Coordinates of C-alpha atoms in Angstrom, one line a residue:
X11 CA 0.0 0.0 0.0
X12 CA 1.2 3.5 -0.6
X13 CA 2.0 5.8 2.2
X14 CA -0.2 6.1 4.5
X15 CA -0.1 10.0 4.8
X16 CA -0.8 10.8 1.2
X17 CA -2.9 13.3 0.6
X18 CA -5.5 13.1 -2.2
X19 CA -6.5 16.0 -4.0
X20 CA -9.2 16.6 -6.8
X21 CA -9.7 20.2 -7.0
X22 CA -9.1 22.1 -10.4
X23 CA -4.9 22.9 -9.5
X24 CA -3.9 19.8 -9.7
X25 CA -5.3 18.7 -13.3
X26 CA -4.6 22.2 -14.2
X27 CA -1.4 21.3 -16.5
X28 CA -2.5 20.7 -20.4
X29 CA -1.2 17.0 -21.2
X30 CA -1.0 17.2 -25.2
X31 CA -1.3 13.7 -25.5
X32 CA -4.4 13.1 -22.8
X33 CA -5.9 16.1 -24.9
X34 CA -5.6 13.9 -28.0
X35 CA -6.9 11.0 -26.7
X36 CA -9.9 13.1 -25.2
X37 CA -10.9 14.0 -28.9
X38 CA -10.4 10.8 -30.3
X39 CA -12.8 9.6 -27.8
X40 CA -15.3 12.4 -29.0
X41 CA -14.6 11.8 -32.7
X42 CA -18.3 11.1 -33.1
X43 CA -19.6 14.5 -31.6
X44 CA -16.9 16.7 -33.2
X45 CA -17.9 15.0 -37.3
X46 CA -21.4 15.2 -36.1
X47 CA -21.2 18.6 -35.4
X48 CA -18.7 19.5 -38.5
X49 CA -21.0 17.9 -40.4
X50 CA -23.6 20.0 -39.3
X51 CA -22.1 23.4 -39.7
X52 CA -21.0 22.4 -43.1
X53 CA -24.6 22.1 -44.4
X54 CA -25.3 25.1 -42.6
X55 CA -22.4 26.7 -44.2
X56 CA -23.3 26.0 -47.7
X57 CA -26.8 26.7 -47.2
X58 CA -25.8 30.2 -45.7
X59 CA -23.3 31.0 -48.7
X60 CA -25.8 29.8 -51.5
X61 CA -28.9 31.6 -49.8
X62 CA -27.0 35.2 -49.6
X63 CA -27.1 37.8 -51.8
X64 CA -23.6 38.6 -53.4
X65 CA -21.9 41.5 -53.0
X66 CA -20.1 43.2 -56.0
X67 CA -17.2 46.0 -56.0
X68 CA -17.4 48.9 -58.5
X69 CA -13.8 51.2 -59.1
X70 CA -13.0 54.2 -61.2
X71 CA -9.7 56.4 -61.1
X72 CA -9.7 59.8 -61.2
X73 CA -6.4 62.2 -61.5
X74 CA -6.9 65.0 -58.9
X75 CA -3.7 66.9 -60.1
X76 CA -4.6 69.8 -62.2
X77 CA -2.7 70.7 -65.6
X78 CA 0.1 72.9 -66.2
X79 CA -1.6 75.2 -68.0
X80 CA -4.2 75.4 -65.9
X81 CA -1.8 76.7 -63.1
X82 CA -0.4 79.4 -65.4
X83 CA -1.3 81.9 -63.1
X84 CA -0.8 80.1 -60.0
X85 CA 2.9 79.9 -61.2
X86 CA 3.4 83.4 -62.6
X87 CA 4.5 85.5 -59.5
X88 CA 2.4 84.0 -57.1
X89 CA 4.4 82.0 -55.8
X90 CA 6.9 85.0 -54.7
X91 CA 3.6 86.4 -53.2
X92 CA 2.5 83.5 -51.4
X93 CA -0.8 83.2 -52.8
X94 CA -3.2 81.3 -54.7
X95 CA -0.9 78.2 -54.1
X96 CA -2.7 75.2 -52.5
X97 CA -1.3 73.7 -49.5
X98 CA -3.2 70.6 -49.2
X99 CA -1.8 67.3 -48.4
X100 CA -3.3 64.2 -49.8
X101 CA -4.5 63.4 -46.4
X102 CA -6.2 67.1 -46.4
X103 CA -7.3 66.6 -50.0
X104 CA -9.1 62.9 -49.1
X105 CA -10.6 63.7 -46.1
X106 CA -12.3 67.0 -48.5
X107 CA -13.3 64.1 -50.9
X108 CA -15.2 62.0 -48.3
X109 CA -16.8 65.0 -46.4
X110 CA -20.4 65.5 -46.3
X111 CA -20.3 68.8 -48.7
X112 CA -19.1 66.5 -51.6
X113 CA -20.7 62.9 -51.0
X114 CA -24.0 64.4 -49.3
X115 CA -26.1 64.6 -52.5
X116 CA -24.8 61.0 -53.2
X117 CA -25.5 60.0 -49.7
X118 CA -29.1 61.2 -50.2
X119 CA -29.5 59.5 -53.4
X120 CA -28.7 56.3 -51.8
X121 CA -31.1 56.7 -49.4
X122 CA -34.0 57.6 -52.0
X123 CA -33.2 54.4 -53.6
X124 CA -33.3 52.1 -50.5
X125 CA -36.5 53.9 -49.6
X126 CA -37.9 52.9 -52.7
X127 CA -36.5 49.1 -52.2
X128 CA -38.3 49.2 -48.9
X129 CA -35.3 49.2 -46.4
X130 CA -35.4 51.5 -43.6
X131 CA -33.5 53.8 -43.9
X132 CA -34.0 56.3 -40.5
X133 CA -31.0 54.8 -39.0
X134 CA -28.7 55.1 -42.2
X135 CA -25.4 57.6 -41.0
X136 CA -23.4 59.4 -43.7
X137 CA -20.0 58.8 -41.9
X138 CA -21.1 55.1 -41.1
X139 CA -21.9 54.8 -44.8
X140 CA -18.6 56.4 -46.2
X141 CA -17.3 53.9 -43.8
X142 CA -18.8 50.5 -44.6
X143 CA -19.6 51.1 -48.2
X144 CA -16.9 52.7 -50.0
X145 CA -13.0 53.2 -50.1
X146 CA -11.7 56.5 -50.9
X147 CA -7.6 56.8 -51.4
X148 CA -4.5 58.0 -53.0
X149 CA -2.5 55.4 -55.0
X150 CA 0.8 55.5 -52.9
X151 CA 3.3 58.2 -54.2
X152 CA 0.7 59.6 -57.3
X153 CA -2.1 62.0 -57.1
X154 CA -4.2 59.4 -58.5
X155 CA -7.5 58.9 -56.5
X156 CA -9.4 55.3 -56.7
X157 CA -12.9 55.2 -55.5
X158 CA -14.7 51.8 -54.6
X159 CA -17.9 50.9 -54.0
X160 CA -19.9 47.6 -52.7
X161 CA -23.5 47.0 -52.8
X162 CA -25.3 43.6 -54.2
X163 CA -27.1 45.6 -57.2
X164 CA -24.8 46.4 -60.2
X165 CA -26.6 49.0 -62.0
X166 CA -26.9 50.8 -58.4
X167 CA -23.3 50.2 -58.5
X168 CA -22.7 52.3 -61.5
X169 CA -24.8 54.6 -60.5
X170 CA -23.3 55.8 -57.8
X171 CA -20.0 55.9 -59.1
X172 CA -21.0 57.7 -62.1
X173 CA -22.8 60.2 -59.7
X174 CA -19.5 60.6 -57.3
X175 CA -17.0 60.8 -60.8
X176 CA -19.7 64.2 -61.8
X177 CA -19.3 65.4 -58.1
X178 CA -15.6 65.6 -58.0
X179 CA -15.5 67.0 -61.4
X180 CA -17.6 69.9 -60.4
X181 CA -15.9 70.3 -57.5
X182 CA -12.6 70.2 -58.8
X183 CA -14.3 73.4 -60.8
X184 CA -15.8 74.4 -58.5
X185 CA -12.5 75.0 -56.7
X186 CA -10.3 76.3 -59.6
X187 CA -12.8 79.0 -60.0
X188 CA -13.0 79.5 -56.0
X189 CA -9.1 79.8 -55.7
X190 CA -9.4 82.2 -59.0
X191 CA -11.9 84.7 -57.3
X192 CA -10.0 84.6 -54.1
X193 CA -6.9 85.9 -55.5
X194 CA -8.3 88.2 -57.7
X195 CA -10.2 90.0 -54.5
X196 CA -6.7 89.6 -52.8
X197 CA -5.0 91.5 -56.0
X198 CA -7.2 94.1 -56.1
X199 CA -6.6 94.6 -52.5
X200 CA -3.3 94.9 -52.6
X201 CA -3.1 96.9 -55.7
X202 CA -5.0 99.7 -54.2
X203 CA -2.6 99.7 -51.0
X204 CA 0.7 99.3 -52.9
X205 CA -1.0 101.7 -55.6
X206 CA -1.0 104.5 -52.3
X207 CA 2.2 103.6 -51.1
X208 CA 4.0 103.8 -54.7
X209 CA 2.4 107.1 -55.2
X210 CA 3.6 108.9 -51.7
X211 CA 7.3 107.1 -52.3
X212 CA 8.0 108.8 -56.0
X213 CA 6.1 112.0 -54.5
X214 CA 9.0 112.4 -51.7
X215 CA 11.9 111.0 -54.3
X216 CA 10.6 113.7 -56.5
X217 CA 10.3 116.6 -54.0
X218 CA 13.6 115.8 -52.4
X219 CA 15.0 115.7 -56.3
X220 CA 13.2 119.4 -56.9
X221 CA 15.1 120.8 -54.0
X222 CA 18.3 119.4 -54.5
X223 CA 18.6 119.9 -58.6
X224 CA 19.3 116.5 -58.5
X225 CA 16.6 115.7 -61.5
X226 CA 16.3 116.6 -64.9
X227 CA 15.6 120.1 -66.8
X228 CA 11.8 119.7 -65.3
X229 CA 13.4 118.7 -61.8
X230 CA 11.8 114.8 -62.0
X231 CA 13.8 111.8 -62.0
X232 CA 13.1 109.2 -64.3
X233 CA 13.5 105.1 -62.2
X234 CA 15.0 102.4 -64.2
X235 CA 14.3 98.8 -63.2
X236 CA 16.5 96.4 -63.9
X237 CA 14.1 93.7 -63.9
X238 CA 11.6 95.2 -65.9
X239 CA 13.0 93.7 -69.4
X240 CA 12.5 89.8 -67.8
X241 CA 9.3 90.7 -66.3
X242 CA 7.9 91.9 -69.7
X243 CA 9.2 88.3 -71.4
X244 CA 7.6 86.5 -69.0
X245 CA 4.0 88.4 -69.1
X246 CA 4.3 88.7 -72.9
X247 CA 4.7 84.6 -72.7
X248 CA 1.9 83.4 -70.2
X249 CA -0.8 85.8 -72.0
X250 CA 0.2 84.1 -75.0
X251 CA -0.3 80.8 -73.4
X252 CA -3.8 82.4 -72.2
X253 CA -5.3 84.7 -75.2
X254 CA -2.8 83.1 -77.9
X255 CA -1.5 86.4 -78.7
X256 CA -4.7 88.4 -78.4
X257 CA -4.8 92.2 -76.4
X258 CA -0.7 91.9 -75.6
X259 CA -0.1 95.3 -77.4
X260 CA -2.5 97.1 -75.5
X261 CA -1.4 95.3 -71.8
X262 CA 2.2 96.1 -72.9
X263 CA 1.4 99.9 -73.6
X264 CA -0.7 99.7 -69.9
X265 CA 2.2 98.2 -68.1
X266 CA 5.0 99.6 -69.9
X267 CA 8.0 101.0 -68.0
X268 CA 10.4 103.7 -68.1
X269 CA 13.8 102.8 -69.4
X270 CA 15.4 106.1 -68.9
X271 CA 19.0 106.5 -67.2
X272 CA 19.2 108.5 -64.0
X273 CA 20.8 112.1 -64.9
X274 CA 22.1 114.8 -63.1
X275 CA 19.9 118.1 -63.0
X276 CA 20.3 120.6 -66.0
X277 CA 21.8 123.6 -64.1
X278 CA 24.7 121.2 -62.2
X279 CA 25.3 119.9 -65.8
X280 CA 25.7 124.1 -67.4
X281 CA 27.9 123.9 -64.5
X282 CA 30.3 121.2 -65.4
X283 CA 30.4 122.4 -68.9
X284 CA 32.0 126.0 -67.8
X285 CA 34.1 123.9 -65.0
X286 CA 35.7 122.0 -68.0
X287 CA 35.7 125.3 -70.5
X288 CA 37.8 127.0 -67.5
X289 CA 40.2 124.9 -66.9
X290 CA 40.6 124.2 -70.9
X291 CA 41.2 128.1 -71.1
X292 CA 43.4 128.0 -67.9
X293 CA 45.6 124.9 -69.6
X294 CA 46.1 127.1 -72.9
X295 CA 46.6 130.2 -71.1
X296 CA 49.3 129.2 -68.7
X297 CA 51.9 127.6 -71.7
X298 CA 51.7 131.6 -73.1
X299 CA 51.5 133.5 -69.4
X300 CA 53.5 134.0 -66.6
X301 CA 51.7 132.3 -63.3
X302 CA 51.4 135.9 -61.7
X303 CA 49.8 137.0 -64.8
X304 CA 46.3 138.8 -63.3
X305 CA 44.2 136.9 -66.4
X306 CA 45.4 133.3 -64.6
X307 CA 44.8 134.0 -60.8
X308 CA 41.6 135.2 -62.2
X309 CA 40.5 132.1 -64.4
X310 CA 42.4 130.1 -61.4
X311 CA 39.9 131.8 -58.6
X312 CA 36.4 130.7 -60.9
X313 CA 37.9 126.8 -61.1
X314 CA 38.2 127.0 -57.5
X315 CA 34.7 128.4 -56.9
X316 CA 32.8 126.4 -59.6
X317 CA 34.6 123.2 -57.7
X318 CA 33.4 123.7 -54.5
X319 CA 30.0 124.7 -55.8
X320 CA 29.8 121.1 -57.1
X321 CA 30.9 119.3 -54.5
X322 CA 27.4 117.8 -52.8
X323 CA 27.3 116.5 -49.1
X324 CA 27.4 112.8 -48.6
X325 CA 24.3 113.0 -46.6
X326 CA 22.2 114.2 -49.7
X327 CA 23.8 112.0 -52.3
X328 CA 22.7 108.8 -49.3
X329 CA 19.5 110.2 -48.9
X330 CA 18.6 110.4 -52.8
X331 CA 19.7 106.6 -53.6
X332 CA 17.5 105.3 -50.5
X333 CA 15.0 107.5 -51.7
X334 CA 15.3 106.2 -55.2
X335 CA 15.5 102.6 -54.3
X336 CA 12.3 102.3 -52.6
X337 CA 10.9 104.5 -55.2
X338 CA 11.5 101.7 -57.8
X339 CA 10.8 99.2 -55.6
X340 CA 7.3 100.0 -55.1
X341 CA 6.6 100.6 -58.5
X342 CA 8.4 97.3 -59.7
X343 CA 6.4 95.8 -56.9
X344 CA 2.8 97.7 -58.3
X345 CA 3.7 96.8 -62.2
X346 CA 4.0 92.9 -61.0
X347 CA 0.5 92.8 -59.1
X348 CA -1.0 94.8 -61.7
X349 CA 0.4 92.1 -64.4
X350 CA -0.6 89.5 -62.2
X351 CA -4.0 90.9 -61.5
X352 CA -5.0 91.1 -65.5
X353 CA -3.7 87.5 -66.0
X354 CA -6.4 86.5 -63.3
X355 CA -9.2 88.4 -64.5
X356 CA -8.5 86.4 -68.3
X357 CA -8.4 83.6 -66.2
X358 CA -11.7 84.1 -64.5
X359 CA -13.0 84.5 -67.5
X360 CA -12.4 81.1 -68.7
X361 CA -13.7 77.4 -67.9
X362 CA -11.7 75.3 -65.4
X363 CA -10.8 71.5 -66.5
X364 CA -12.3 69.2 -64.6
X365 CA -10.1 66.4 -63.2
X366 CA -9.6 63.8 -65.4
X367 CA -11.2 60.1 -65.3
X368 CA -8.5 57.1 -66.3
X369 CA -10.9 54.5 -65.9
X370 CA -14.3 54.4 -66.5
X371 CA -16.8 53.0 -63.4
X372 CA -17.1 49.4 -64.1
X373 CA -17.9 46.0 -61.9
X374 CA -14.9 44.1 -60.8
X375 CA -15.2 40.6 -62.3
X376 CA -15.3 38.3 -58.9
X377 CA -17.8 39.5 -56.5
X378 CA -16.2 40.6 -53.0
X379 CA -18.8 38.2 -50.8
X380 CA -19.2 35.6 -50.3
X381 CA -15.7 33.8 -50.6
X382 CA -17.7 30.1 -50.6
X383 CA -13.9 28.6 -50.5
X384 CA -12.7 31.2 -47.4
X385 CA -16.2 31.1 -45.9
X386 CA -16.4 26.9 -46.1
X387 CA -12.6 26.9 -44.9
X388 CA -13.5 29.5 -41.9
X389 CA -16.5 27.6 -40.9
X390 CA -14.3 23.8 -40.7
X391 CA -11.9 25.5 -38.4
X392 CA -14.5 27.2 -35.7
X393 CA -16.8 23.7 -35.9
X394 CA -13.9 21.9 -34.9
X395 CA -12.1 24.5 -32.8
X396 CA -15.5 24.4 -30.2
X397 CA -16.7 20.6 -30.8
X398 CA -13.2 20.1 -29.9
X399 CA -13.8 22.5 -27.0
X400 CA -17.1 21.0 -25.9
X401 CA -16.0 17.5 -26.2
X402 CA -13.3 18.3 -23.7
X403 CA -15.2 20.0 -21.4
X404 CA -17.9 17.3 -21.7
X405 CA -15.6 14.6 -20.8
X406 CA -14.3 17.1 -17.5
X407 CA -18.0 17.7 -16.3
X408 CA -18.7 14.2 -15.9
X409 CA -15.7 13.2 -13.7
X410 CA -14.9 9.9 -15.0
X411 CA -11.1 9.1 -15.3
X412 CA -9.7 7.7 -18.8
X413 CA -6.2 7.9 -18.5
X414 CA -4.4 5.1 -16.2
X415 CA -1.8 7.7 -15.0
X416 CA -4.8 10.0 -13.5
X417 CA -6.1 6.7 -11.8
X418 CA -2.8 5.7 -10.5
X419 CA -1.6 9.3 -9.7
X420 CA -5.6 9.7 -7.6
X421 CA -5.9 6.1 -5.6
X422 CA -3.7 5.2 -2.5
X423 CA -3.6 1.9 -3.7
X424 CA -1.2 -0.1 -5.5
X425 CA -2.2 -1.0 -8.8
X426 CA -1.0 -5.2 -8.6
X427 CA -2.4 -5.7 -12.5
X428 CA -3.2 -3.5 -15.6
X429 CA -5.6 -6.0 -18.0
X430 CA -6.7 -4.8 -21.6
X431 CA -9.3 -6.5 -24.3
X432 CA -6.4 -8.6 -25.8
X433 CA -5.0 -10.2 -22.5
X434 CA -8.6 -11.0 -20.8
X435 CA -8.2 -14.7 -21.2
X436 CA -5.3 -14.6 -19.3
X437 CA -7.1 -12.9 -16.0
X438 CA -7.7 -16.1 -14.6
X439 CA -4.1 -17.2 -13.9
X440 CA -3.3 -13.9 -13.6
X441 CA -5.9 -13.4 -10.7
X442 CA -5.0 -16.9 -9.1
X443 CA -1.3 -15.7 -8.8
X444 CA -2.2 -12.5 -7.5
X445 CA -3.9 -14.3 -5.2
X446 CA -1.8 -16.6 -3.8
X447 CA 1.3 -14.1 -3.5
X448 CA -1.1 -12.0 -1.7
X449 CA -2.2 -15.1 0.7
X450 CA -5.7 -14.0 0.5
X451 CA -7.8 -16.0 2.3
X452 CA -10.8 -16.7 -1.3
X453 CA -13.7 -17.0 1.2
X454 CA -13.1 -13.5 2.7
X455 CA -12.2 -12.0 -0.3
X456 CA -14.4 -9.6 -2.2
X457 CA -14.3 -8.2 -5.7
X458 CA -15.2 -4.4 -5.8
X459 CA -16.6 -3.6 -9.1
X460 CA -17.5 0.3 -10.1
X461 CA -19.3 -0.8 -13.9
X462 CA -21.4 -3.9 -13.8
X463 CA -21.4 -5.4 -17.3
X464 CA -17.7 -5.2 -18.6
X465 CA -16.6 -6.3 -15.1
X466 CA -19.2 -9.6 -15.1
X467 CA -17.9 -10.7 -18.5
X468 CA -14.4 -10.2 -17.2
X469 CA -14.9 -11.8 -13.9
X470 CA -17.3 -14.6 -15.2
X471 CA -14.2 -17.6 -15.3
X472 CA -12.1 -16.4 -12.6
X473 CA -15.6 -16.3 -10.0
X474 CA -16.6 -20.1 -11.4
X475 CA -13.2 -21.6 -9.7
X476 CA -13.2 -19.3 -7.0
X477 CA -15.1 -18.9 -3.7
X478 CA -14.7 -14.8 -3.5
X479 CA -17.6 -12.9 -3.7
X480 CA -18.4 -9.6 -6.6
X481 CA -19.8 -6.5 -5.1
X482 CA -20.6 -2.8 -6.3
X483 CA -18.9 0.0 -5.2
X484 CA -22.3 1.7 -4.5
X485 CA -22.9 -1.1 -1.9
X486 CA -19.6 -1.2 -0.5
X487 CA -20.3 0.4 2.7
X488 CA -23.4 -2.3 3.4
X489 CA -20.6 -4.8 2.6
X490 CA -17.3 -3.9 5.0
X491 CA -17.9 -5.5 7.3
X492 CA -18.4 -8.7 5.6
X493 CA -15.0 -9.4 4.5
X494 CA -11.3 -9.2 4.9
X495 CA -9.8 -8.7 2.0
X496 CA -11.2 -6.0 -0.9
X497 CA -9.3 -5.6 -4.3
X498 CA -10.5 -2.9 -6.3
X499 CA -11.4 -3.3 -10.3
X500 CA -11.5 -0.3 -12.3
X501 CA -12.4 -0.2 -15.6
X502 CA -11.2 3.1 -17.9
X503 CA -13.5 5.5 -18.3
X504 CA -16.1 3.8 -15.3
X505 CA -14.3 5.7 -12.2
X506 CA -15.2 9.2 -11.5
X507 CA -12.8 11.6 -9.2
X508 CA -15.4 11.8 -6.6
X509 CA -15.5 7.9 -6.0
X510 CA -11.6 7.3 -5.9
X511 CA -12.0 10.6 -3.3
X512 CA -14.6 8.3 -1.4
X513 CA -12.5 4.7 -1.7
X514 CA -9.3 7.1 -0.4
X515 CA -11.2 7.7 2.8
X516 CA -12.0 4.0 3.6
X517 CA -8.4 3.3 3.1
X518 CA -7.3 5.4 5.2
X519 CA -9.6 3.3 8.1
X520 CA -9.7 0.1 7.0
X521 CA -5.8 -0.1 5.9
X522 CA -5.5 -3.8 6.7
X523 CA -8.8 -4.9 4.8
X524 CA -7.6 -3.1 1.3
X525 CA -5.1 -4.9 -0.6
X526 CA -4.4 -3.7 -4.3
X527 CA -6.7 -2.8 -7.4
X528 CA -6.5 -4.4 -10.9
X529 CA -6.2 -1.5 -13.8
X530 CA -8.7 -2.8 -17.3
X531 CA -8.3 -1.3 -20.0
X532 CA -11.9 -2.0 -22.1

């Protein structure tokens, strides 16, 4: 007998260690169940995927980027003015697409059309819709957008796609024209406050010119701009794209510039000219004169006073070239937004291209749902994933014991004999050796069964030459008394936890009465 002191425990902690193998053998004792029930969800399966509507995929492409041409303006000068240039990101730019001020008139035409099919549509949510329905998105590293949409009626398909293609054409329009008016306000804007600011710069070049005789004969200064010959190319050459030659001449003769040189004023130029006769006169005299001659100091005296009468202070000569430098740079800065300004308004004037379909709307070949071969392969694995789960669990609710190393591991017993279908007409002599090693007295000895029919047929040659008696487990307690000797016959799969708990406790008080138990395997 094992140790006396051994504990026997059948709560959940000590089972609670997955044997892979004992697993294994748990299913293939449930085999039944789990094809039954694979079986089952297999017809279901079928019946579900041949019973539901399909649903089909619709696509078009669209190409959201606009046209050179059409961004003539957007490239001519205002860039260096930071306007009319879009910002957006594709993530901006999508998230636009899919908002309800493009998609809602689509959104409401779904609905009118589901009314009409019956459905209820109270519940229907634009975002939930955008969300379940179609697939809006940017072709990684292009600016071509795909659209996608799912429903189970093709012509409702192509439909809708046709309807969203015409809304993002308009609104790609609808934007051009937008961005058009917006910079044409903003131009117009700033052409009137430059226009102001132009006019009071050349008013105080020109007045600080007037006093100083530092302009022409009239006392005005004419400005040069360097640039002014590269701006005029580059007008002349995007109106040309625009009008194809038309109304040039007369922008050219409303924006052209002065090219006049800066000059000095007319009476310091008189001056020079009797500065250089003088000391001509004073070069010719002084080869026939003596230097004390009267006629030289005299001619010698006006060189020296017509020299200093030129000489200008630095401070007016700084002030008139900052003065003249902001003078051309507001003009230069006025002709460009004035150029700019008549480019837009031609542009206003004309028809936006409307983003540019690659691919026509059309039905994808192989509907999107259902997938019989995904939907047939998903429903094999979850029927047998919880008949798997259920046989297990089954076989754990009932108690009973199928594995001889649970038995063994569970009982306080020795084991003196482990049978099997194969070796059964052996029990006899096996029985009447265990027997007479043991020194069991036959007529005291009593065979505890726990499963009736198996253990008859097994005992029915060994009880016919022996005097030992069979009893149930059930009535084991009536019985104790009765007897000496008990050895214990479990059968697999006939022994629950809770009645090798109960046999645990009578060995522990009748220690000398329990001898061993015999292990069959049926």
């Amino acid at each position: 007998m094992k140790q006396e002191n051994r504990e026997f425990y059948l709560n959940e902690e000590s089972n609670s260690e997955l044997d892979l193998k004992g697993i294994l053998r748990t299913l293939l004792r449930g085999k039944k169940s789990i094809i039954i029930i694979n079986f089952i969800s297999i017809i279901l399966g079928l019946v579900y995927v041949y019973s539901v509507k399909p649903v089909w995929q619709g696509t078009f492409e669209i190409v959201v980027s606009k046209d050179e041409k059409d961004n003539t303006f957007n490239n001519f000068n205002l860039a260096q003015l930071d306007i009319g240039a879009s910002s957006n990101t594709d993530e901006t730019q999508k998230y636009i697409l899919k908002s309800e001020s493009v998609l809602m008139p689509v959104f409401d035409y779904v609905k009118k059309e589901y009314k009409y099919k019956g459905e209820d549509v109270t519940k229907m949510d634009f975002k939930q819709w955008i969300k379940d329905d179609l697939n809006i998105d940017f072709e990684k590293g292009t600016s071509i957008l795909y659209v996608k949409y799912k429903n189970t009626d093709k012509d409702f398909i192509i439909n809708v796609l046709n309807m969203i293609s015409k809304k993002y054409k308009d609104y790609s329009r609808k934007e051009q024209q937008k961005t058009t008016a917006n910079t044409r306000a903003y131009l117009e804007d700033q052409k009137k406050l430059i226009q102001i600011q132009s006019d009071a710069s050349q008013k105080e070049f020109n007045k600080f010119s007037i006093e100083n005789g530092l302009g022409n004969i009239d006392g005005f200064v004419g400005l040069s701009n360097s640039n002014n010959s590269l701006q005029k190319n580059q007008f002349n050459s995007v109106l040309n794209d625009l009008t194809g030659g038309n109304q040039i001449s007369n922008l050219n003769k409303i924006n052209s510039l002065s090219n006049r040189e800066e000059i000095a004023g007319q009476r310091y130029k008189n001056q020079f000219n009797k500065l250089e006769i003088y000391e001509a006169e004073y070069v010719d005299l002084s080869s026939k004169l003596k230097p004390n001659s009267e006629v030289l100091k005299e001619l010698k005296i006006k060189i020296d006073n017509l020299k200093n009468s030129l000489k200008r202070p630095n401070e007016i000569l700084l002030e008139f070239k900052r003065l003249s430098k902001i003078a051309q740079r507001d003009e230069s800065l006025l002709n460009q937004i004035s150029e700019t300004l008549e480019i837009v308004k031609i542009e206003q004037n004309r028809i936006p291209n409307a983003w540019e379909l690659i691919s026509t709307p059309q039905i994808d070949r192989k509907k999107i749902f259902p997938n019989k071969k995904n939907i047939m392969i998903l429903v094999l694995i979850i029927s047998t994933f919880i008949s798997s789960l259920w046989v297990y669990f089954k076989e754990k609710s009932t108690g009973l014991i199928y594995e001889f190393e649970e038995i063994n591991e569970n009982i306080l017993l020795n084991c003196c004999l482990s049978l099997d279908k194969k070796h059964l007409k052996l029990a006899p002599t096996l029985f009447k050796k265990i027997i007479s090693e043991e020194k069991i007295n036959t007529d005291k000895l009593a065979i505890v069964i726990f499963e009736k029919e198996f253990s008859l047929d097994f005992l029915k040659e060994v009880t016919e030459k022996n005097s030992f008696k069979i009893i149930e487990f059930i009535d084991f307690d009536k019985n104790i008394d009765n007897y000496d000797s008990f050895i214990f016959l479990i059968n697999k799969g006939k022994v629950t936890r809770s009645d090798l708990g109960l046999l645990n406790k009578y060995s522990n008080v009748f220690k000398d009465k329990f001898n061993s138990w015999i292990y069959v395997d049926n």
